[in-house]
Amino acid sequence: MALFHLSSLCLLSFHKALDSSSSLLPRKPTSIYPISTTNFGSSNIHRTKKIPRKRRRLGECWAAVVDDVDKEVLLPPGTEEQQEEEAAEEYDWREEWYPLYLAAEVPDDAPLGLTVFHKQVVLYRDGGGVLRCYEDRCPHRLARLSEGQLVDGRLECLYHGWQFDGDGKCVKIPQLPDGGKIPQAACAKTYEVRESQGVVWVWMSAKNPANVDKLPWFEHYDRPGFQDLSTIHELPYDHSILLENLMDPAHVPISHDRTDWTAKREDAQPLVFNVTERTSRGFAGQWGRSKNPALMNFLRFQAPCVLSNSLELVDKKGEKQYFSALFLCRPAGQGKSMLIVRFGASTRPVLAKLVPQWYLHQNACKVFEQDMGFLSSQNEVLMKEKVPTKELYLNLKSSDTWVAEYRKWMDKVGLGMPYYFGHRSISLPKEPAVVELAPAGLVAGISASFPAKGGLGTQHAPNPANRYFRHVVHCRGCRSAVRAFQAWKDALLFLTLAALATAILAAARKWKVIALASAALFFAGSYACSSAVSLITTNFIRTHRRL
């Protein structure tokens, strides 16, 4: 089997390497949730007027679509009766687990502010290392607790110094007079969190206890020898746009052409799909390339945030190999999302182990930056047009099956979400997004250096369109690499200047030559370190768009 390149974020890139592999093991799709056929009654989904297939809106124009071409290449719209039945499903976004963060990246000494849809929460570890989660709001004057600090394992609000224990109870108010009692109402609203397989999950329901049966579990992470590469990315578009993009294998050869050796635009081709399951909990099925239909991936979307793409096969040695791309997509507010990527396999080539993780992470960032421009614009068009995707998308049978399945799933359960864009129905946000102004000057430089605490550095003001804020501040490994390269750069630059001074002061020609050669060598090393910092922190830009 060809070399498995872990630097690609998409399991779709495995195909180029695996086309010549041995026979595929049969794999039966299984679900951790039972298939439901219950109809929960009617809903008040906003339905738009049906538009004839011959007059589909395309931007500002109306394009004529030939009927026979429609039937040949476009996904069928489905009958209105089927749509009515599919729309009636019960769902409540609060009664779910959401992926907050990678457990290894949660700071030990500072709170971390995060968002689930429009709910702001704060995550931290108390004095015993136990994960705690509150509503990100002090009951005193509504200041963000994530702006506070940890004092003896308690979370302190930096506005007036109120301190809260792990259960959210206020245990100290500095302004109370002697003998004064802390009000019983002085407590923070808490959320239950669980650490599972390296990921921190939060249960968002305030009225029902956590349902552990809904906590996602991934069997292959318990397999002996299974290895994965995990990264976090904050992205400037809605989580539904993100999920739609991740379940779209057709775009990879075009959008990520030559990102690594597996993605090439000449490999773009029709795809084959087989939907095997549809429920209110999501959908699942197989897909593959039309030129190699024997090699089929298995894709599953589990509500509300989990998308997995897996492949099992037997290699030339007769050993069973397993590959998995796991995407945990948390809605982080209107036009925002946070993605935890876990890209793994049952085996990893020796050469891949020699590649530093910061290099693999920056390559993953490059993949998202190649998509970011058109995904952000897609988000803007949906918000501007305010119509279901059926009126805007031309979904092809040979590429867009999962996209259509996802938007139709939104039709079923969308009313149980704060907002959504479905295939034939929508529900716009009841409240517009709050525009947060970034701090200025020294405060911006310090606060932007880490996601959860202050630190020296003036990289960038918080901006999810920028790679440093989008990934590096959430990744200890990449932050450490940046600090190390910067330290080496400064040290080598100092040695460069010292060598130049020596060359100037040296009397003998021999020592001048040695000093100048050393200065050139030190400067080259300093430049290399500076380039490494730039590689880790700077956005990828397509060369054909460079002015």
XYZ file of C-alpha atoms in Angstrom:
547
model
C 0.000 0.000 0.000
C 1.242 3.448 -0.844
C 2.407 5.837 1.827
C -0.409 7.117 4.034
C -0.001 10.886 4.297
C -1.466 12.160 7.575
C -0.984 15.822 6.689
C -4.207 15.908 4.640
C -7.324 16.791 6.622
C -9.695 14.827 4.434
C -9.956 11.050 4.272
C -10.959 11.592 0.665
C -7.300 11.921 -0.207
C -6.733 8.258 0.683
C -8.160 7.133 -2.631
C -5.149 7.980 -4.726
C -2.949 5.903 -2.460
C -5.399 3.049 -1.977
C -6.695 2.461 -5.519
C -4.089 -0.258 -6.041
C -4.715 -1.952 -2.686
C -6.084 -5.405 -2.143
C -9.721 -6.436 -1.747
C -12.047 -4.420 0.464
C -13.445 -6.073 3.547
C -17.236 -6.104 3.615
C -18.481 -3.715 6.251
C -21.999 -3.521 7.577
C -23.065 -0.012 8.548
C -24.138 0.149 12.156
C -25.705 2.890 14.229
C -25.504 3.686 17.894
C -29.075 4.941 17.582
C -32.153 2.911 16.588
C -33.875 3.759 13.333
C -37.088 5.596 14.113
C -40.209 5.497 11.985
C -42.392 7.451 14.403
C -44.209 10.554 13.188
C -44.260 13.178 15.928
C -46.882 15.392 14.371
C -46.932 18.562 12.328
C -44.647 21.567 12.677
C -44.642 25.257 11.816
C -41.729 25.206 9.420
C -41.737 28.166 7.071
C -42.377 26.859 3.557
C -41.617 28.871 0.485
C -43.618 28.872 -2.700
C -42.671 25.984 -4.958
C -40.586 27.125 -7.917
C -40.822 25.179 -11.197
C -37.737 23.144 -12.002
C -37.434 24.941 -15.341
C -36.947 28.295 -13.598
C -34.422 27.804 -10.832
C -32.898 30.967 -9.446
C -29.168 31.308 -10.133
C -27.911 34.544 -8.568
C -29.591 37.392 -10.449
C -30.653 35.396 -13.520
C -33.185 32.713 -14.408
C -31.686 29.737 -16.209
C -33.658 27.378 -18.412
C -33.157 23.758 -17.418
C -33.994 20.979 -19.852
C -36.225 18.287 -18.321
C -34.260 15.299 -19.590
C -31.010 16.799 -18.343
C -32.662 17.354 -14.970
C -33.513 13.677 -14.673
C -30.089 12.604 -15.816
C -27.780 14.697 -13.611
C -29.771 16.494 -10.893
C -31.003 14.995 -7.640
C -34.790 14.572 -7.684
C -36.676 17.027 -5.464
C -38.987 14.374 -3.957
C -42.766 14.552 -3.745
C -44.553 17.009 -1.477
C -46.173 14.089 0.373
C -42.786 12.607 1.194
C -41.545 15.989 2.280
C -44.476 16.470 4.648
C -43.798 13.102 6.293
C -40.070 13.695 6.564
C -40.541 17.133 8.133
C -42.338 15.851 11.235
C -39.590 14.883 13.690
C -39.095 15.854 17.320
C -35.734 17.386 18.204
C -34.341 19.741 20.843
C -30.845 21.116 20.356
C -30.372 21.479 24.138
C -30.831 17.751 24.758
C -27.499 16.962 23.159
C -23.775 16.678 23.856
C -21.514 19.210 22.125
C -17.722 18.928 21.681
C -16.129 21.833 23.535
C -12.390 21.237 23.270
C -9.606 18.708 23.149
C -8.936 17.734 26.758
C -5.163 18.009 26.281
C -5.511 21.649 25.170
C -7.612 22.898 28.122
C -5.397 25.275 30.179
C -4.529 24.157 33.700
C -4.357 27.674 35.137
C -6.912 29.835 33.329
C -10.594 29.785 32.272
C -11.552 29.289 28.641
C -14.550 31.073 27.065
C -16.478 29.078 24.440
C -19.862 29.227 22.682
C -22.538 26.690 21.737
C -24.963 28.288 19.273
C -25.734 31.557 21.140
C -24.965 30.253 24.648
C -21.644 31.418 26.081
C -19.938 29.063 28.539
C -16.671 29.049 30.458
C -14.579 25.899 30.882
C -11.767 25.409 33.408
C -10.037 22.887 35.669
C -10.475 23.372 39.406
C -7.783 22.820 42.050
C -8.214 19.053 41.756
C -7.912 19.065 37.975
C -11.651 18.373 37.531
C -13.288 19.982 34.505
C -15.996 22.531 35.357
C -18.338 24.480 33.089
C -20.547 27.515 33.888
C -22.607 29.957 31.953
C -20.084 32.659 31.061
C -21.817 35.293 33.166
C -21.204 36.558 36.699
C -24.512 36.793 38.627
C -23.380 40.119 40.072
C -23.123 42.425 37.057
C -23.054 39.995 34.111
C -19.315 40.272 33.463
C -17.740 37.367 31.591
C -16.208 34.868 33.963
C -13.877 33.745 31.163
C -12.118 37.112 31.565
C -11.325 36.136 35.158
C -8.608 34.039 36.755
C -8.159 30.969 38.940
C -7.367 31.559 42.608
C -6.703 28.448 44.715
C -8.741 26.379 42.265
C -11.707 28.772 42.349
C -12.860 30.914 39.427
C -12.666 34.621 40.225
C -14.528 37.336 38.352
C -12.073 40.142 37.627
C -14.753 42.830 37.860
C -15.293 42.728 41.634
C -13.419 39.616 42.748
C -16.372 37.302 43.437
C -15.121 33.716 43.596
C -17.002 30.510 42.678
C -16.313 26.894 43.567
C -16.658 23.878 41.292
C -20.423 23.653 41.849
C -20.944 27.285 40.840
C -21.581 28.483 44.405
C -20.136 31.879 45.322
C -17.716 31.413 48.220
C -16.168 34.881 48.496
C -17.308 38.484 48.020
C -14.552 40.954 49.055
C -17.041 43.832 49.457
C -19.200 42.089 52.104
C -19.090 43.699 55.570
C -17.906 41.662 58.553
C -20.505 39.046 59.406
C -22.327 39.521 56.106
C -23.657 36.397 54.425
C -23.261 35.600 50.774
C -26.711 35.666 49.054
C -28.039 32.251 48.077
C -28.742 33.558 44.577
C -25.057 34.398 44.118
C -24.227 31.307 42.094
C -23.264 30.583 38.515
C -25.389 28.405 36.257
C -23.531 25.132 35.704
C -23.420 22.678 32.795
C -22.373 19.053 33.011
C -19.201 18.165 31.147
C -17.595 14.798 30.411
C -14.178 13.909 29.084
C -14.427 11.018 26.645
C -11.671 9.642 24.418
C -9.666 12.851 24.660
C -12.560 15.255 23.961
C -14.483 17.448 26.431
C -18.272 17.320 25.848
C -20.942 19.566 27.375
C -24.625 18.724 27.982
C -26.628 21.882 27.241
C -30.004 20.989 28.771
C -31.025 22.957 31.853
C -34.130 20.896 32.635
C -33.038 17.284 32.111
C -30.036 15.389 33.496
C -27.294 14.381 31.093
C -28.188 11.432 28.872
C -25.008 9.338 28.775
C -26.523 7.146 26.046
C -26.245 10.108 23.682
C -22.569 10.711 24.435
C -20.718 9.809 21.213
C -18.375 6.840 21.416
C -15.913 5.846 18.704
C -14.979 2.187 18.815
C -11.805 2.415 16.740
C -10.118 4.725 19.280
C -10.018 1.756 21.639
C -8.393 -0.523 19.075
C -4.794 -1.541 19.872
C -2.277 0.517 17.947
C -4.759 3.077 16.608
C -3.081 6.485 16.183
C -4.560 9.855 15.368
C -3.580 13.438 14.656
C -5.914 15.884 16.443
C -6.233 19.613 15.776
C -8.634 22.465 16.645
C -9.742 25.172 14.233
C -11.995 28.193 14.774
C -13.724 29.110 11.509
C -15.586 32.230 10.287
C -18.723 30.575 8.911
C -21.751 28.680 10.164
C -21.322 25.086 11.351
C -23.851 23.877 8.746
C -21.631 25.314 5.993
C -18.672 23.550 7.602
C -20.447 20.179 7.810
C -21.681 20.532 4.244
C -18.131 21.156 3.064
C -16.670 18.227 5.026
C -19.193 15.784 3.556
C -18.469 16.970 0.004
C -15.776 14.677 -1.497
C -16.182 16.149 -4.982
C -14.457 19.441 -4.160
C -11.181 17.943 -2.884
C -9.308 17.407 -6.200
C -10.202 20.946 -7.322
C -10.025 23.068 -4.161
C -6.977 21.284 -2.722
C -5.107 20.555 -5.933
C -1.447 19.763 -5.105
C -1.876 20.604 -1.416
C -0.165 17.259 -1.006
C 0.675 14.504 -3.474
C -2.764 12.840 -3.214
C -5.061 15.685 -4.374
C -4.922 16.421 -8.121
C -7.524 18.217 -10.189
C -7.217 15.706 -13.027
C -8.613 13.086 -10.620
C -11.990 14.873 -10.398
C -14.662 12.399 -11.512
C -18.268 11.299 -10.872
C -18.910 9.661 -7.506
C -21.289 6.879 -6.504
C -23.439 7.038 -3.347
C -25.563 4.551 -1.446
C -27.694 5.893 1.423
C -28.260 3.085 3.945
C -29.873 4.919 6.873
C -32.036 7.986 7.569
C -33.303 8.930 11.041
C -33.876 12.020 13.154
C -30.381 11.309 14.503
C -28.755 11.719 11.087
C -27.936 9.509 8.117
C -25.269 7.126 6.864
C -24.129 5.379 3.720
C -21.320 4.401 1.388
C -19.593 6.364 -1.332
C -16.731 5.872 -3.742
C -15.210 6.887 -7.039
C -16.920 5.795 -10.233
C -13.547 4.644 -11.624
C -12.987 2.347 -8.645
C -16.434 1.406 -7.260
C -15.028 -1.566 -5.307
C -13.257 0.783 -2.890
C -16.089 2.283 -0.820
C -15.904 4.632 2.165
C -18.495 4.624 4.926
C -19.818 8.041 5.987
C -21.993 8.757 9.010
C -23.512 12.001 10.269
C -24.619 11.814 13.921
C -26.673 14.704 15.262
C -25.801 17.297 16.118
C -22.052 17.626 15.522
C -20.334 14.386 14.481
C -19.256 13.480 10.965
C -17.124 10.389 10.413
C -15.651 8.930 7.259
C -14.005 5.522 7.519
C -12.421 2.861 5.365
C -11.481 -0.743 6.126
C -9.362 -2.927 3.861
C -6.882 -5.792 3.795
C -3.386 -4.824 2.690
C -0.993 -6.896 0.584
C 0.289 -8.650 3.698
C -3.222 -9.824 4.535
C -3.501 -7.496 7.526
C -6.655 -5.539 8.254
C -6.161 -1.761 8.091
C -8.541 0.910 9.320
C -8.571 4.593 8.360
C -10.795 7.250 9.908
C -11.468 10.958 9.514
C -13.533 12.222 12.446
C -14.916 15.776 12.437
C -16.563 17.246 15.547
C -18.261 20.480 14.467
C -19.559 22.771 17.220
C -21.864 25.699 16.339
C -20.076 28.691 17.873
C -22.600 31.413 17.037
C -23.984 33.001 13.913
C -21.371 32.769 11.188
C -18.908 30.949 13.470
C -17.931 27.348 14.142
C -15.243 25.400 15.928
C -13.922 22.147 14.508
C -12.043 19.343 16.228
C -10.369 17.125 13.628
C -9.200 13.621 14.497
C -7.480 12.009 11.553
C -6.218 8.506 12.316
C -5.316 5.002 11.225
C -4.415 1.599 12.574
C -0.903 2.037 11.201
C 1.408 4.940 10.485
C 4.461 4.849 8.215
C 7.854 5.424 9.799
C 8.495 8.405 7.517
C 5.293 10.093 8.706
C 6.452 9.750 12.324
C 9.532 11.829 11.512
C 7.460 14.801 10.334
C 6.936 17.318 13.197
C 3.323 17.810 14.251
C 3.464 21.579 13.762
C 4.142 20.967 10.068
C 1.143 18.661 9.765
C -0.981 21.218 11.611
C 0.012 24.050 9.287
C -0.831 21.878 6.305
C -4.260 21.245 7.832
C -4.670 25.020 8.229
C -3.811 25.430 4.563
C -6.650 23.085 3.610
C -9.189 25.209 5.504
C -7.780 28.435 4.074
C -8.215 27.088 0.567
C -11.932 26.644 1.338
C -12.468 29.669 3.567
C -13.063 32.316 0.911
C -15.900 30.636 -0.905
C -17.434 29.120 2.253
C -17.630 32.552 3.885
C -19.232 33.967 0.756
C -21.672 31.049 0.656
C -22.655 31.875 4.248
C -23.224 35.513 3.267
C -25.434 34.584 0.308
C -27.656 32.322 2.427
C -28.119 35.072 5.024
C -28.831 37.648 2.331
C -31.219 35.604 0.189
C -33.155 34.144 3.161
C -34.557 31.240 1.143
C -34.106 27.442 1.424
C -31.196 25.825 -0.363
C -33.543 24.124 -2.854
C -34.004 27.542 -4.498
C -30.275 28.232 -4.682
C -28.398 24.939 -5.047
C -28.124 22.718 -8.128
C -27.337 19.403 -6.463
C -25.901 16.747 -8.786
C -26.496 13.010 -8.382
C -22.820 12.364 -9.010
C -21.406 14.687 -6.318
C -23.916 16.251 -3.922
C -25.883 13.396 -2.365
C -24.586 13.974 1.175
C -25.147 17.730 0.906
C -28.776 17.168 -0.083
C -29.235 14.569 2.675
C -27.899 17.004 5.274
C -30.144 19.897 4.239
C -33.167 17.560 4.125
C -32.266 16.358 7.622
C -32.399 20.025 8.633
C -35.967 20.130 7.312
C -36.896 17.301 9.695
C -35.423 18.708 12.887
C -34.652 22.358 12.165
C -37.405 23.751 14.355
C -35.581 22.253 17.316
C -32.580 24.543 16.618
C -32.077 28.273 17.241
C -31.781 28.786 13.463
C -31.217 26.685 10.357
C -31.260 26.588 6.548
C -32.935 23.464 5.222
C -33.537 22.064 1.765
C -37.042 23.488 1.501
C -37.531 25.387 4.782
C -35.633 27.866 6.941
C -35.744 29.448 10.376
C -33.746 32.645 10.706
C -32.096 33.701 13.986
C -34.538 35.416 16.341
C -31.751 37.709 17.497
C -28.989 39.081 15.254
C -25.412 38.254 16.120
C -23.712 40.574 18.592
C -20.707 42.272 17.028
C -17.819 42.134 19.488
C -15.196 44.834 19.237
C -11.614 43.650 19.671
C -9.477 45.371 22.324
C -6.857 47.813 21.135
C -3.185 48.433 21.805
C -1.184 46.494 24.374
C -4.275 44.740 25.753
C -5.030 43.320 22.307
C -1.505 42.050 21.884
C -1.473 40.295 25.235
C -5.005 38.875 25.169
C -4.697 37.567 21.613
C -1.596 35.544 22.374
C -3.552 32.787 24.144
C -7.219 31.791 24.021
C -7.642 31.601 27.783
C -5.045 33.792 29.437
C -2.727 36.721 28.902
C 0.790 36.272 27.631
C 3.586 38.223 25.998
C 3.155 38.620 22.288
C 1.499 40.901 19.766
C 0.663 38.528 16.955
C -2.841 39.648 16.038
C -6.079 40.974 17.489
C -8.685 38.169 17.726
C -9.873 37.384 14.217
C -10.952 33.867 13.124
C -10.003 34.698 9.535
C -6.374 34.731 10.675
C -4.456 31.473 11.112
C -2.777 32.491 14.371
C -6.082 33.134 16.128
C -7.933 30.399 14.234
C -5.579 27.582 15.261
C -2.285 28.463 16.946
C -3.832 29.987 20.082
C -5.778 26.743 20.573
C -2.765 24.432 20.104
C -0.049 24.032 22.729
C 2.273 22.279 20.284
C 2.130 25.043 17.683
C 2.483 27.781 20.334
C 5.548 26.026 21.725
C 7.020 25.680 18.231
C 6.465 29.390 17.545
C 8.153 30.378 20.814
C 11.088 28.049 20.151
C 11.627 29.293 16.588
C 11.380 32.911 17.721
C 13.952 32.318 20.474
C 16.343 30.649 18.022
C 15.776 33.426 15.488
C 16.669 36.113 18.029
C 19.692 34.171 19.264
C 21.013 33.562 15.750
C 20.418 37.191 14.804
C 22.461 38.248 17.822
C 25.248 35.868 16.772
C 25.065 37.306 13.245
C 25.661 40.813 14.567
C 28.448 39.583 16.832
C 30.155 37.821 13.921
C 29.914 40.961 11.772
C 31.458 43.039 14.544
C 34.251 40.509 14.859
C 34.884 40.700 11.098
C 35.151 44.462 11.295
C 37.514 44.448 14.266
C 39.695 41.506 13.225
C 43.091 42.473 11.859
C 43.976 39.238 10.073
C 42.314 38.458 6.725
C 41.856 34.827 7.769
C 39.734 35.762 10.793
C 37.705 38.245 8.781
C 36.761 35.496 6.308
C 35.849 33.085 9.105
C 33.770 35.743 10.875
C 31.927 36.724 7.678
C 31.231 33.067 6.834
C 29.903 32.520 10.371
C 27.722 35.630 10.063
C 26.262 34.332 6.801
C 25.565 30.947 8.390
C 23.955 32.476 11.479
C 21.822 34.795 9.327
C 20.654 31.872 7.186
C 19.605 30.022 10.343
C 17.784 33.094 11.659
C 15.985 33.471 8.322
C 14.983 29.788 8.371
C 13.517 30.169 11.882
C 11.636 33.291 10.785
C 10.262 31.371 7.793
C 9.108 28.555 10.086
C 7.234 31.048 12.305
C 5.625 32.530 9.208
C 4.684 29.059 7.946
C 2.915 28.250 11.231
C 1.118 31.589 11.683
C 0.454 33.034 8.207
C -2.529 32.301 5.981
C -2.140 30.450 2.699
C -2.824 32.630 -0.362
C -3.469 31.203 -3.823
C -0.816 32.420 -6.220
C -3.244 33.061 -9.061
C -4.940 35.707 -6.871
C -1.746 37.491 -5.884
C -1.582 41.066 -7.194
